[in-house]
């Protein structure tokens, strides 16, 4: 079974500052993928970034980077230079390599509020 | 490129009534997913289609929920009869299963309120 834990129900960050959203995971699959999604108040889940378990380098996509520490089973999202439009729910998710591997397992999310 | 389209965006019904949700995936995406998202939780998979075949419906409550994906494009999710506990957001997502992470693209969801 796969499990995602996001321990921060809510976070505040000053505009233009960086923020780290925590995510830890548990899986017995030897190969897996980790995803971060953003869900604004409109409800749509927006794909942000992906990290494969065998990727040697941490993933980056514009202002988003993923701090992947495999031994610690953590996949924290770092948002640099926060903007007001970054205020939203953020979900960490994983997908394994075994049966049902297309299923994404989500955490409970972190609500990020960017303060002007 | 148009995203995943869902309708209606909001639906309020009385318990024991039927309800249906519609999803149009991104053009060319062969895999379609229906997720349930309860308040304060992450989405949970209900059913996954590869083309027109339901390849994973193990978490779909089949006594009251049904789904179809005719011609491997649009999909409909139905609840009959609805219960108070079905109040949630129903998300549709699609992906193209080729090389790469096959990230799923989500629609805006249908927020269902059962009274």
Short mmCIF file of C-alpha atoms in Angstrom, two decimals:
data_model
loop_
_atom_site.label_atom_id
_atom_site.label_comp_id
_atom_site.label_asym_id
_atom_site.label_seq_id
_atom_site.Cartn_x
_atom_site.Cartn_y
_atom_site.Cartn_z
CA UNK A 1 0.00 0.00 0.00
CA UNK A 2 1.10 3.51 -0.70
CA UNK A 3 0.73 6.42 1.66
CA UNK A 4 1.38 10.14 1.35
CA UNK A 5 1.67 12.36 4.41
CA UNK A 6 1.47 16.14 4.32
CA UNK A 7 1.87 17.40 7.88
CA UNK A 8 1.23 21.10 7.24
CA UNK A 9 -2.51 21.83 7.02
CA UNK A 10 -1.77 25.50 6.30
CA UNK A 11 1.22 27.69 5.53
CA UNK A 12 1.73 31.44 5.20
CA UNK A 13 4.46 33.07 3.14
CA UNK A 14 5.32 36.67 2.36
CA UNK A 15 5.11 37.65 -1.29
CA UNK A 16 8.46 37.24 -3.12
CA UNK A 17 9.81 34.87 -0.47
CA UNK A 18 10.46 31.14 -0.91
CA UNK A 19 8.38 28.47 0.80
CA UNK A 20 8.78 24.71 1.29
CA UNK A 21 5.79 22.39 1.45
CA UNK A 22 6.53 19.05 3.10
CA UNK A 23 5.65 15.62 1.76
CA UNK A 24 6.70 12.21 2.99
CA UNK A 25 5.70 8.94 1.42
CA UNK A 26 5.68 5.24 2.08
CA UNK A 27 5.72 2.51 -0.52
CA UNK A 28 7.13 -0.95 -1.10
CA UNK A 29 7.36 -0.45 -4.85
CA UNK A 30 10.95 -0.35 -6.15
CA UNK A 31 9.98 2.17 -8.78
CA UNK A 32 7.55 5.02 -8.32
CA UNK A 33 6.75 8.56 -9.34
CA UNK A 34 6.01 11.58 -7.22
CA UNK A 35 3.77 14.45 -8.31
CA UNK A 36 2.73 17.82 -6.99
CA UNK A 37 -0.59 19.39 -7.93
CA UNK A 38 -2.02 22.84 -7.20
CA UNK A 39 -5.74 23.26 -6.58
CA UNK A 40 -6.96 26.87 -6.60
CA UNK A 41 -10.41 27.80 -5.32
CA UNK A 42 -11.79 27.13 -8.80
CA UNK A 43 -11.34 23.43 -8.07
CA UNK A 44 -9.15 22.30 -10.95
CA UNK A 45 -6.07 20.23 -10.07
CA UNK A 46 -3.09 21.70 -11.92
CA UNK A 47 -0.02 19.52 -12.49
CA UNK A 48 3.15 21.26 -11.30
CA UNK A 49 6.10 18.91 -11.22
CA UNK A 50 7.13 15.24 -11.41
CA UNK A 51 10.03 13.27 -9.89
CA UNK A 52 10.83 9.68 -10.81
CA UNK A 53 12.33 7.51 -8.10
CA UNK A 54 15.36 6.73 -10.25
CA UNK A 55 15.95 10.28 -11.44
CA UNK A 56 19.40 11.38 -10.39
CA UNK A 57 18.63 15.07 -10.24
CA UNK A 58 15.91 16.94 -8.45
CA UNK A 59 13.13 18.09 -10.76
CA UNK A 60 12.67 21.77 -11.51
CA UNK A 61 9.91 23.59 -13.41
CA UNK A 62 10.23 27.35 -13.43
CA UNK A 63 9.71 28.59 -9.87
CA UNK A 64 8.94 25.07 -8.65
CA UNK A 65 11.56 22.59 -7.54
CA UNK A 66 11.26 19.26 -5.84
CA UNK A 67 13.66 18.45 -3.01
CA UNK A 68 13.79 14.67 -3.34
CA UNK A 69 15.49 12.76 -0.52
CA UNK A 70 14.98 9.09 -1.29
CA UNK A 71 16.52 7.72 1.89
CA UNK A 72 14.22 9.90 3.98
CA UNK A 73 11.26 9.18 1.69
CA UNK A 74 10.54 12.85 1.33
CA UNK A 75 9.60 14.92 -1.71
CA UNK A 76 9.21 18.50 -0.60
CA UNK A 77 8.01 21.20 -2.98
CA UNK A 78 9.92 24.47 -3.01
CA UNK A 79 8.25 27.53 -4.50
CA UNK A 80 10.63 30.41 -5.05
CA UNK A 81 9.63 34.08 -5.27
CA UNK A 82 6.05 33.48 -4.11
CA UNK A 83 3.27 35.34 -5.90
CA UNK A 84 -0.26 36.17 -4.78
CA UNK A 85 -1.55 33.74 -7.39
CA UNK A 86 0.25 30.90 -5.63
CA UNK A 87 -2.38 30.95 -2.87
CA UNK A 88 -4.09 27.57 -3.21
CA UNK A 89 -4.19 24.00 -1.92
CA UNK A 90 -1.16 21.91 -2.82
CA UNK A 91 -1.32 18.14 -3.03
CA UNK A 92 1.53 15.67 -3.11
CA UNK A 93 0.78 12.38 -4.88
CA UNK A 94 2.55 9.21 -5.85
CA UNK A 95 2.13 6.43 -8.35
CA UNK A 96 3.76 3.04 -7.96
CA UNK A 97 4.96 0.49 -10.47
CA UNK A 98 2.93 -2.50 -9.42
CA UNK A 99 -0.68 -3.51 -10.07
CA UNK A 100 -2.89 -0.48 -10.20
CA UNK A 101 0.15 1.64 -10.85
CA UNK A 102 -1.83 4.23 -12.73
CA UNK A 103 -3.67 5.12 -9.55
CA UNK A 104 -2.46 8.30 -7.90
CA UNK A 105 -2.43 8.27 -4.11
CA UNK A 106 -2.84 11.80 -2.75
CA UNK A 107 -2.03 13.39 0.57
CA UNK A 108 -4.51 15.58 2.42
CA UNK A 109 -2.98 18.75 1.07
CA UNK A 110 -1.48 21.97 2.39
CA UNK A 111 -3.26 25.30 2.08
CA UNK A 112 -0.77 28.00 1.10
CA UNK A 113 -1.62 31.63 1.67
CA UNK A 114 0.64 34.30 0.16
CA UNK A 115 0.61 37.58 2.09
CA UNK A 116 1.17 40.86 0.21
CA UNK B 1 -5.38 23.14 -26.37
CA UNK B 2 -8.67 22.69 -24.53
CA UNK B 3 -8.49 21.12 -21.09
CA UNK B 4 -10.70 18.50 -19.50
CA UNK B 5 -14.30 19.68 -19.55
CA UNK B 6 -16.84 18.69 -16.92
CA UNK B 7 -20.48 19.51 -16.46
CA UNK B 8 -22.35 20.53 -14.51
CA UNK B 9 -20.03 22.49 -12.23
CA UNK B 10 -22.53 22.38 -9.38
CA UNK B 11 -25.48 20.13 -8.62
CA UNK B 12 -27.88 20.12 -5.70
CA UNK B 13 -30.28 17.20 -5.37
CA UNK B 14 -32.41 15.56 -2.72
CA UNK B 15 -31.39 12.19 -1.36
CA UNK B 16 -32.66 9.18 -3.26
CA UNK B 17 -32.65 11.13 -6.52
CA UNK B 18 -30.42 10.12 -9.45
CA UNK B 19 -27.62 12.35 -10.74
CA UNK B 20 -25.19 12.18 -13.65
CA UNK B 21 -21.89 13.90 -14.37
CA UNK B 22 -20.29 14.31 -17.77
CA UNK B 23 -16.63 14.52 -18.74
CA UNK B 24 -14.90 15.31 -22.02
CA UNK B 25 -11.16 14.52 -21.82
CA UNK B 26 -8.30 16.22 -23.62
CA UNK B 27 -8.25 15.24 -27.27
CA UNK B 28 -6.01 12.24 -27.88
CA UNK B 29 -5.90 11.13 -24.26
CA UNK B 30 -6.73 7.44 -24.13
CA UNK B 31 -6.98 7.09 -20.35
CA UNK B 32 -9.76 8.65 -18.32
CA UNK B 33 -10.19 8.70 -14.54
CA UNK B 34 -13.00 9.59 -12.18
CA UNK B 35 -11.98 10.71 -8.69
CA UNK B 36 -13.96 11.54 -5.58
CA UNK B 37 -12.73 14.38 -3.39
CA UNK B 38 -14.25 14.82 0.04
CA UNK B 39 -13.86 18.11 1.88
CA UNK B 40 -10.37 18.47 3.34
CA UNK B 41 -9.05 15.39 1.57
CA UNK B 42 -7.10 14.55 -1.52
CA UNK B 43 -8.83 12.90 -4.48
CA UNK B 44 -9.48 9.15 -4.42
CA UNK B 45 -9.82 7.07 -7.57
CA UNK B 46 -13.24 5.66 -8.40
CA UNK B 47 -12.65 4.21 -11.86
CA UNK B 48 -10.09 4.24 -14.65
CA UNK B 49 -10.74 3.69 -18.35
CA UNK B 50 -8.28 2.77 -21.04
CA UNK B 51 -10.11 3.72 -24.21
CA UNK B 52 -13.62 2.36 -23.65
CA UNK B 53 -12.62 -0.39 -21.23
CA UNK B 54 -12.93 0.02 -17.46
CA UNK B 55 -9.63 -1.47 -16.32
CA UNK B 56 -9.84 -0.51 -12.65
CA UNK B 57 -13.22 -0.08 -10.97
CA UNK B 58 -12.34 -1.76 -7.69
CA UNK B 59 -13.16 1.36 -5.66
CA UNK B 60 -16.44 2.18 -7.38
CA UNK B 61 -19.46 1.44 -5.12
CA UNK B 62 -21.28 -0.61 -7.71
CA UNK B 63 -24.55 -0.82 -5.81
CA UNK B 64 -25.31 2.81 -6.62
CA UNK B 65 -22.55 4.11 -8.88
CA UNK B 66 -22.13 3.35 -12.56
CA UNK B 67 -19.96 4.77 -15.30
CA UNK B 68 -19.56 4.45 -19.02
CA UNK B 69 -17.20 5.70 -21.69
CA UNK B 70 -18.80 5.20 -25.05
CA UNK B 71 -16.51 5.28 -28.09
CA UNK B 72 -13.55 5.82 -25.80
CA UNK B 73 -13.98 9.59 -25.54
CA UNK B 74 -16.63 11.20 -23.31
CA UNK B 75 -17.61 9.59 -20.05
CA UNK B 76 -20.60 9.72 -17.73
CA UNK B 77 -20.65 8.91 -14.03
CA UNK B 78 -24.04 8.19 -12.48
CA UNK B 79 -25.29 7.82 -8.93
CA UNK B 80 -28.67 6.24 -8.29
CA UNK B 81 -29.97 6.74 -5.70
CA UNK B 82 -27.85 9.48 -4.14
CA UNK B 83 -27.19 9.47 -0.40
CA UNK B 84 -26.22 12.31 1.92
CA UNK B 85 -22.67 10.94 2.15
CA UNK B 86 -22.22 11.33 -1.60
CA UNK B 87 -21.84 15.10 -1.18
CA UNK B 88 -18.36 15.78 -2.54
CA UNK B 89 -16.47 17.01 -5.58
CA UNK B 90 -16.25 14.57 -8.48
CA UNK B 91 -13.15 15.11 -10.57
CA UNK B 92 -12.44 13.78 -14.03
CA UNK B 93 -8.88 13.47 -15.32
CA UNK B 94 -7.23 12.22 -18.48
CA UNK B 95 -3.78 11.19 -19.59
CA UNK B 96 -1.94 9.87 -22.61
CA UNK B 97 -0.15 6.70 -21.69
CA UNK B 98 3.10 6.89 -23.57
CA UNK B 99 6.66 7.55 -22.63
CA UNK B 100 7.21 9.81 -19.65
CA UNK B 101 5.43 10.34 -16.37
CA UNK B 102 1.97 10.25 -17.97
CA UNK B 103 0.78 13.09 -15.78
CA UNK B 104 -2.94 13.33 -15.34
CA UNK B 105 -4.78 16.48 -16.31
CA UNK B 106 -7.83 17.31 -14.25
CA UNK B 107 -11.08 19.06 -15.00
CA UNK B 108 -12.65 21.66 -12.67
CA UNK B 109 -14.87 19.06 -11.03
CA UNK B 110 -18.56 18.81 -10.22
CA UNK B 111 -19.52 19.83 -6.70
CA UNK B 112 -22.46 17.66 -5.60
CA UNK B 113 -24.63 18.56 -2.64
CA UNK B 114 -27.18 16.00 -1.50
CA UNK B 115 -29.86 17.36 0.85
#
